mmCIF file of C-alpha atoms in Angstrom:
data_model
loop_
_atom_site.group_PDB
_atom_site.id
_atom_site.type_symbol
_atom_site.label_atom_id
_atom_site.label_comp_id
_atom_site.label_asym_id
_atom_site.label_seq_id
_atom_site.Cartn_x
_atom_site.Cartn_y
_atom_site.Cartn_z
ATOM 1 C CA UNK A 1 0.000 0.000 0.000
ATOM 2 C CA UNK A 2 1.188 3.223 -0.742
ATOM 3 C CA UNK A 3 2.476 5.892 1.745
ATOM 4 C CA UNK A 4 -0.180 8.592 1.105
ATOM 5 C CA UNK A 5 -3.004 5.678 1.724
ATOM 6 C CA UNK A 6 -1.763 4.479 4.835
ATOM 7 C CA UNK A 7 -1.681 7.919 6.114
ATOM 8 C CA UNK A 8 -5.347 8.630 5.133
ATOM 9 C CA UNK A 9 -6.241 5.720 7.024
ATOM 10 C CA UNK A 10 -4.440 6.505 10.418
ATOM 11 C CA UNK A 11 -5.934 10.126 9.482
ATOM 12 C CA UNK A 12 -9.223 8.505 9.398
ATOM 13 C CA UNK A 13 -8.920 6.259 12.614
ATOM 14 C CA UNK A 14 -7.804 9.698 14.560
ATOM 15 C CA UNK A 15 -10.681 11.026 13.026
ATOM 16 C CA UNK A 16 -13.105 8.509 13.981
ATOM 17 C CA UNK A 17 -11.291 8.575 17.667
ATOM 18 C CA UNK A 18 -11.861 12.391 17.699
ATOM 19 C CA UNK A 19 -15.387 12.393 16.975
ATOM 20 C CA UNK A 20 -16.471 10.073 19.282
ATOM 21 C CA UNK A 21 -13.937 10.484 22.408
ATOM 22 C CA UNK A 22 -14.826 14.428 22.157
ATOM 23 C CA UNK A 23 -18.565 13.684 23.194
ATOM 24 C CA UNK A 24 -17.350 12.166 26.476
ATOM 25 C CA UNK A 25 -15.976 15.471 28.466
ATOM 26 C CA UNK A 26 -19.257 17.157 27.178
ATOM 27 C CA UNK A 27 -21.498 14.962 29.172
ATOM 28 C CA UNK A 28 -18.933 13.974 32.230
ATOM 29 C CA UNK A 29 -18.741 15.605 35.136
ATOM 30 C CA UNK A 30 -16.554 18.887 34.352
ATOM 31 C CA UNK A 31 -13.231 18.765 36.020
ATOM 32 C CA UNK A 32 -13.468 14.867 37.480
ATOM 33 C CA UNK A 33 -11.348 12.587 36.550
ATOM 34 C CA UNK A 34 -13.385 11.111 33.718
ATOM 35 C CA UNK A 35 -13.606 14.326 32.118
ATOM 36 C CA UNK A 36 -9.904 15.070 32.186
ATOM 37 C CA UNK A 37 -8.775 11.659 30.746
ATOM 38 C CA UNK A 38 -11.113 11.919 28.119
ATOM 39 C CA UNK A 39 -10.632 15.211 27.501
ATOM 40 C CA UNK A 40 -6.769 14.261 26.748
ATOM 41 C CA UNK A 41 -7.546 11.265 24.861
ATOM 42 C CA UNK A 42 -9.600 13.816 22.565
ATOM 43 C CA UNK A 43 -6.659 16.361 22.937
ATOM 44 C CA UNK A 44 -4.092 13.417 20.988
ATOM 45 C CA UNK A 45 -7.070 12.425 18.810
ATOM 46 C CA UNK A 46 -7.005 15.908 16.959
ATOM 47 C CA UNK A 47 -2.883 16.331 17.637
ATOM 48 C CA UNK A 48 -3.261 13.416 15.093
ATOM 49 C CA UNK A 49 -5.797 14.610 12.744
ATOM 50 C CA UNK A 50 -3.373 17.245 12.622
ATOM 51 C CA UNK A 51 -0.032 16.062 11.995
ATOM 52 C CA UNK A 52 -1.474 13.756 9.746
ATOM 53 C CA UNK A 53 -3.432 16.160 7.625
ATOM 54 C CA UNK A 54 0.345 18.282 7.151
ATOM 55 C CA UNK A 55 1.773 14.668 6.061
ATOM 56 C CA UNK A 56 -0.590 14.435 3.068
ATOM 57 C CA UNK A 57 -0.622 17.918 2.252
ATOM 58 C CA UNK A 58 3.249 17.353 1.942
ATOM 59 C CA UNK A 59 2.769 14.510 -0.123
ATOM 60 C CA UNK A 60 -0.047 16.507 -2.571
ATOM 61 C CA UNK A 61 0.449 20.317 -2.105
ATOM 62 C CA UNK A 62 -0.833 20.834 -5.426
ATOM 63 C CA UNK A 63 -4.361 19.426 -4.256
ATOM 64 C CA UNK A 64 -6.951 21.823 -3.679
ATOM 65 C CA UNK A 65 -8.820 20.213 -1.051
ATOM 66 C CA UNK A 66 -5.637 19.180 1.008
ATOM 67 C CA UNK A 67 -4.767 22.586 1.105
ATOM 68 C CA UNK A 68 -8.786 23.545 2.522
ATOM 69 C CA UNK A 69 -7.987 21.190 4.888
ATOM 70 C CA UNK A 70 -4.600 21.848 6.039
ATOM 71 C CA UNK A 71 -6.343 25.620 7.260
ATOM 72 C CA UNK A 72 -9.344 23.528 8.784
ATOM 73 C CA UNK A 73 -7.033 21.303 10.544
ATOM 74 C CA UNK A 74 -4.934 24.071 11.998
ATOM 75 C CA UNK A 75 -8.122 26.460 12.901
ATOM 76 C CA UNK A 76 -9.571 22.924 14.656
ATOM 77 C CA UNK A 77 -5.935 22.232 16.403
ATOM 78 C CA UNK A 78 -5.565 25.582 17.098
ATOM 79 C CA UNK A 79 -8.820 26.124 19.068
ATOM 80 C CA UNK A 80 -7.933 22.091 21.204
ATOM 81 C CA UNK A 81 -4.750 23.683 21.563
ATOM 82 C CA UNK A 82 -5.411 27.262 22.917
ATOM 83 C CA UNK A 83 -8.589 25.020 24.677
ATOM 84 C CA UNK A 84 -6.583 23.693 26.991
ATOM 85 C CA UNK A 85 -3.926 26.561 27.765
ATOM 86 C CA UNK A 86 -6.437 28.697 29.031
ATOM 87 C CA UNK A 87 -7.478 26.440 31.764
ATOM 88 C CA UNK A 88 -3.855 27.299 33.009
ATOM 89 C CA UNK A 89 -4.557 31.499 32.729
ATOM 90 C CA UNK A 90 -7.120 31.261 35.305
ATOM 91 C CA UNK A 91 -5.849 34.489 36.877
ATOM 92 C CA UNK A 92 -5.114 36.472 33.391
ATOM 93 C CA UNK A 93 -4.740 35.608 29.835
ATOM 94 C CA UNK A 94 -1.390 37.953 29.974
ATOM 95 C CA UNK A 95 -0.269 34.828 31.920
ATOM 96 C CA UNK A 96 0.234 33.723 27.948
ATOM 97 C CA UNK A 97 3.643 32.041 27.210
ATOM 98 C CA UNK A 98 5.710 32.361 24.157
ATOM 99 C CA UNK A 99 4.680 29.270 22.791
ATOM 100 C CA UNK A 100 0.982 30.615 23.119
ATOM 101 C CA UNK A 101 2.065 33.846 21.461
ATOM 102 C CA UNK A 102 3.648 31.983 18.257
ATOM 103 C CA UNK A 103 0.566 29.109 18.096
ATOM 104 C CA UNK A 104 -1.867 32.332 17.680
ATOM 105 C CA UNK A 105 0.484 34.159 15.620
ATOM 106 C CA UNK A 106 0.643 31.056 13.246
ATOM 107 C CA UNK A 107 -2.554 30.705 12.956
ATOM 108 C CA UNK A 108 -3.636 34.034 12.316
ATOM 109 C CA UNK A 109 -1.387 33.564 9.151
ATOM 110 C CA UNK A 110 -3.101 30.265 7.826
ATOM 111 C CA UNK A 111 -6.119 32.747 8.421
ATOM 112 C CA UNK A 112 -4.985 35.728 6.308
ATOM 113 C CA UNK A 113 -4.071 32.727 3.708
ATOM 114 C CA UNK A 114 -7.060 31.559 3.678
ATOM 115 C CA UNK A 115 -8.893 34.904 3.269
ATOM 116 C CA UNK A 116 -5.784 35.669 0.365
ATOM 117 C CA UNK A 117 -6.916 32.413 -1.178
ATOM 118 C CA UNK A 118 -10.704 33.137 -1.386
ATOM 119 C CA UNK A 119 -9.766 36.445 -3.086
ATOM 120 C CA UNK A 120 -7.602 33.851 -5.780
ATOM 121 C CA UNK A 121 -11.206 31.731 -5.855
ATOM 122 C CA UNK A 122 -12.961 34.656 -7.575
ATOM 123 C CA UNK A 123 -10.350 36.124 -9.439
ATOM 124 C CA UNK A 124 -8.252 33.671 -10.965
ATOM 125 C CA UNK A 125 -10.240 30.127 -10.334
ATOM 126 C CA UNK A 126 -13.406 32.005 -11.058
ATOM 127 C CA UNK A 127 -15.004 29.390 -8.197
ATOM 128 C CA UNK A 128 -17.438 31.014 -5.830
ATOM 129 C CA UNK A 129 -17.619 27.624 -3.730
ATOM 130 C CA UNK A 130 -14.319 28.105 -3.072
ATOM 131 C CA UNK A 131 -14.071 31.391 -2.512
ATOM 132 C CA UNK A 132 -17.037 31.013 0.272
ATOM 133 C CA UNK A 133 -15.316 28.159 2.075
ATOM 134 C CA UNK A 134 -12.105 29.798 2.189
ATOM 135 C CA UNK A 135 -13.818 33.098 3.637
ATOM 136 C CA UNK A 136 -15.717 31.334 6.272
ATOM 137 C CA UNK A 137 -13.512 29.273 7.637
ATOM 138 C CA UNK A 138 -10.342 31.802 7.307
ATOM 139 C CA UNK A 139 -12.532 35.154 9.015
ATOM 140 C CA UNK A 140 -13.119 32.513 11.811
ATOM 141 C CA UNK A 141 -9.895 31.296 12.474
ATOM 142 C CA UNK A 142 -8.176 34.873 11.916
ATOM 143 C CA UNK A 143 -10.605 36.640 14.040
ATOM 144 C CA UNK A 144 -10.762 34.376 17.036
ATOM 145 C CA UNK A 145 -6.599 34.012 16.601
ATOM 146 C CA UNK A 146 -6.448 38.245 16.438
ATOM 147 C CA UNK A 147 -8.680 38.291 19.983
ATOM 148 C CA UNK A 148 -6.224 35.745 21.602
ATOM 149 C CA UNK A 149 -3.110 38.194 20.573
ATOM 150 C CA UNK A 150 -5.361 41.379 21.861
ATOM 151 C CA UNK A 151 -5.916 38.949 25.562
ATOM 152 C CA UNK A 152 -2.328 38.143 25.770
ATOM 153 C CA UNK A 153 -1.046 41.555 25.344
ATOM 154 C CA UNK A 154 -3.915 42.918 27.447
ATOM 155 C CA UNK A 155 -5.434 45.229 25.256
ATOM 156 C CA UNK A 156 -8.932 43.725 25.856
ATOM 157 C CA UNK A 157 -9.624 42.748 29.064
ATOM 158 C CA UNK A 158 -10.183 38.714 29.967
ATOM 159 C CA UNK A 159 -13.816 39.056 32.010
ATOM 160 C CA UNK A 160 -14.654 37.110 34.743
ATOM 161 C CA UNK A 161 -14.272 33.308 34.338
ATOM 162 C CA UNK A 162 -12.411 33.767 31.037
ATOM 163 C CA UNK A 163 -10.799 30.441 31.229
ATOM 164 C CA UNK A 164 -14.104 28.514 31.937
ATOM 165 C CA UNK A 165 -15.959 29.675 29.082
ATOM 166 C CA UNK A 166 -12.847 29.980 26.554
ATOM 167 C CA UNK A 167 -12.650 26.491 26.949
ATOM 168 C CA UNK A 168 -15.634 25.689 26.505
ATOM 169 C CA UNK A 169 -16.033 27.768 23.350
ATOM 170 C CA UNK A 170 -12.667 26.554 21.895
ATOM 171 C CA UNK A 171 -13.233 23.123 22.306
ATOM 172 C CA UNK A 172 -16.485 23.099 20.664
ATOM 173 C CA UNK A 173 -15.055 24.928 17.788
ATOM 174 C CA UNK A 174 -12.569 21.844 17.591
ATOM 175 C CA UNK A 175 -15.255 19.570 17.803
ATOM 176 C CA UNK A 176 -17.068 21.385 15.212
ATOM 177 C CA UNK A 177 -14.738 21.184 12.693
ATOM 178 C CA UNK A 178 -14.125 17.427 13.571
ATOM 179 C CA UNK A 179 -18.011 17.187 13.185
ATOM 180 C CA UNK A 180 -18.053 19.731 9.455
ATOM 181 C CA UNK A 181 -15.123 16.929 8.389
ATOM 182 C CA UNK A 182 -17.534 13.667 8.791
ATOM 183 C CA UNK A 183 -20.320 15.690 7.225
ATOM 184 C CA UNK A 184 -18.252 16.847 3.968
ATOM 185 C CA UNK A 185 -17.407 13.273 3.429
ATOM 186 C CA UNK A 186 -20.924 12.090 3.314
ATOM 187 C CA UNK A 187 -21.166 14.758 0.626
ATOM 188 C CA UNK A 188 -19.819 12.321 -2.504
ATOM 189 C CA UNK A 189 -23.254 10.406 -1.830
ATOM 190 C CA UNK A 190 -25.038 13.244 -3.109
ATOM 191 C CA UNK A 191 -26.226 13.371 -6.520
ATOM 192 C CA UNK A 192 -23.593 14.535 -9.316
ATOM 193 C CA UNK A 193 -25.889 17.392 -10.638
ATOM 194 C CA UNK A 194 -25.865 18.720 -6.854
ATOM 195 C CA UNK A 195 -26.611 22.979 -6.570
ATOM 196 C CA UNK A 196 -23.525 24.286 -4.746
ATOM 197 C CA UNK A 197 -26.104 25.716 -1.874
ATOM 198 C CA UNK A 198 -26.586 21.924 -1.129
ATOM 199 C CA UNK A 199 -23.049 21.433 -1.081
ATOM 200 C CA UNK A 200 -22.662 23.942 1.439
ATOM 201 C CA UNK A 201 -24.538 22.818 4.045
ATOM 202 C CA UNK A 202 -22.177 20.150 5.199
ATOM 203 C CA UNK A 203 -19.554 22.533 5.600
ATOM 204 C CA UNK A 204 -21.446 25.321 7.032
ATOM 205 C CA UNK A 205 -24.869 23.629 8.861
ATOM 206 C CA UNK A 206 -22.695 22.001 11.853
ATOM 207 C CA UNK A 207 -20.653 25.554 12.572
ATOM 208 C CA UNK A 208 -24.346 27.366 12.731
ATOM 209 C CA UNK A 209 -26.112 24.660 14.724
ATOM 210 C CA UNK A 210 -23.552 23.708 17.208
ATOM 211 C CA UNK A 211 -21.998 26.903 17.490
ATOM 212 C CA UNK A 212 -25.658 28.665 18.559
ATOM 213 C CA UNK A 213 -26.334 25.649 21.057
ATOM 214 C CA UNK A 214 -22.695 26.314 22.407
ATOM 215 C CA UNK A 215 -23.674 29.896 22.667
ATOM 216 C CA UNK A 216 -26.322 29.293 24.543
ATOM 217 C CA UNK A 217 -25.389 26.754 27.054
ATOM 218 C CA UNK A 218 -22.882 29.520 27.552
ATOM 219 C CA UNK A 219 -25.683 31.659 28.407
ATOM 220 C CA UNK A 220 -27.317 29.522 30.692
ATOM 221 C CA UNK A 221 -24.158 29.294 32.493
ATOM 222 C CA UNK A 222 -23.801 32.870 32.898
ATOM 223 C CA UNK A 223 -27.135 33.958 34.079
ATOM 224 C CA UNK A 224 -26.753 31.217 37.051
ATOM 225 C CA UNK A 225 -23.816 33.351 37.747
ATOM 226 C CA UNK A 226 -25.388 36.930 37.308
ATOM 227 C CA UNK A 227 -22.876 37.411 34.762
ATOM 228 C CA UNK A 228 -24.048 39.756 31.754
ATOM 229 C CA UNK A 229 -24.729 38.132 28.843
ATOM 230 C CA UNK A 230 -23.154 38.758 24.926
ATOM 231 C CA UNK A 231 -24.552 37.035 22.075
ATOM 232 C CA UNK A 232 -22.064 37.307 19.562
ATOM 233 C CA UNK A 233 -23.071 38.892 15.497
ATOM 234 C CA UNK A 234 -24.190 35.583 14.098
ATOM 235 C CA UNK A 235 -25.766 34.084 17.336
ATOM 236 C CA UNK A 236 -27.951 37.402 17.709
ATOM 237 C CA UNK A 237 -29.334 37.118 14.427
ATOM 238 C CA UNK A 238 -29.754 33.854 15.029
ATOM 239 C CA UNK A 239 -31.930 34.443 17.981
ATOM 240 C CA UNK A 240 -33.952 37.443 16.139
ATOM 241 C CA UNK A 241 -35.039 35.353 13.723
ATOM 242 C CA UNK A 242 -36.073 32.289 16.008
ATOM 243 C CA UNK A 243 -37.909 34.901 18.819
ATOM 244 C CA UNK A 244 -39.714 36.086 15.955
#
């Protein structure tokens, strides 16, 4: 068997691993003990997705959709990564180490790529599906790497309890992207003559569904708190629409 096929496959079972180890912490008791080893088995699980995504990307570069997901599988390592660094700023996020510094530095370039790339989609590919992947999923990763940089050098302030819900955002937005992976490759089952809004919705539906229900747990959590409460652009509109 050849290299690149073996890798997909090891890809695959840390895929597989990732996707159903990351439900665990969700549901167990937050900080016991069940939570924290299956929060690290989930940790490795997408520490492999990633590696192994940069593997075949460095055996295809040339392939478009290797180099789509190369940014999704640093914006989805990114946010495990930063996930669990936080829990060790409780006090500030200025508490942020060099290696913190350079992992959101990083990926705020794969961001700006990204965004670069979609602007390529239009003009040179002339491929709008593209060009809206690439500007999704690079605004999110640059924006949320940008507001990490602003926390570390203290130019925003953290808020109370920053660690608790930063992790809990983050690591949903890892699991989210582990989730928008298994989705997109149910996607060659759909018919050939597909519209590209249908082809969308595997790559954008799990972001807008799980992020809102992650926003809103969120909520809950603050209100029992008597913390105020943010929705964020997309969740507001969200809820305008739903309240309606």
């Amino acid at each position: 068997m050849e290299p690149y096929k073996i890798i997909l496959l090891i890809h695959v079972a840390f895929g597989f691993s990732a996707l159903a180890t990351g439900i665990v912490p969700m549901v167990a008791k937050k900080g016991g003990k069940v939570h924290k080893f299956w929060g690290n088995v989930y940790y490795w699980s997408m520490f492999g997705v990633f590696v192994t995504t940069l593997m075949l990307f460095a055996l295809k570069p040339k392939e478009l959709k290797l180099q789509f997901f190369l940014g999704i599988a640093v914006l989805s390592f990114y946010f495990t990564f930063s996930g669990d660094r936080v829990l060790k700023m409780k006090k500030s996020a200025t508490q942020a180490t060099v290696l913190d510094r350079v992992a959101a530095g990083l990926a705020l370039a794969c961001g700006l790529a990204m965004l670069a790339y979609a602007v390529y989609g239009i003009i040179g590919l002339q491929n709008y599906f593209i060009a809206i992947l690439f500007t999704v999923f690079g605004v999110l990763i640059s924006v949320n790497a940008r507001h990490d940089l602003q926390l570390f050098s203290g130019k925003i302030e953290s808020g109370k309890m920053h660690w608790y819900f930063g992790h809990i955002a983050k690591i949903m937005g890892a699991y989210i992207a582990t989730v928008t992976a298994f989705c997109v490759n149910m996607t060659r089952y759909l018919p050939e003559d597909s519209s590209v809004y249908l082809q969308l919705i595997p790559w954008l539906a799990p972001g807008i569904l799980l992020g809102v229900g992650t926003a809103y747990y969120s909520k809950r959590q603050k209100e029992k708190r008597n913390m105020p409460v943010k929705f964020g652009f997309l969740t507001g509109m969200v809820r305008r629409v739903l309240v309606r």
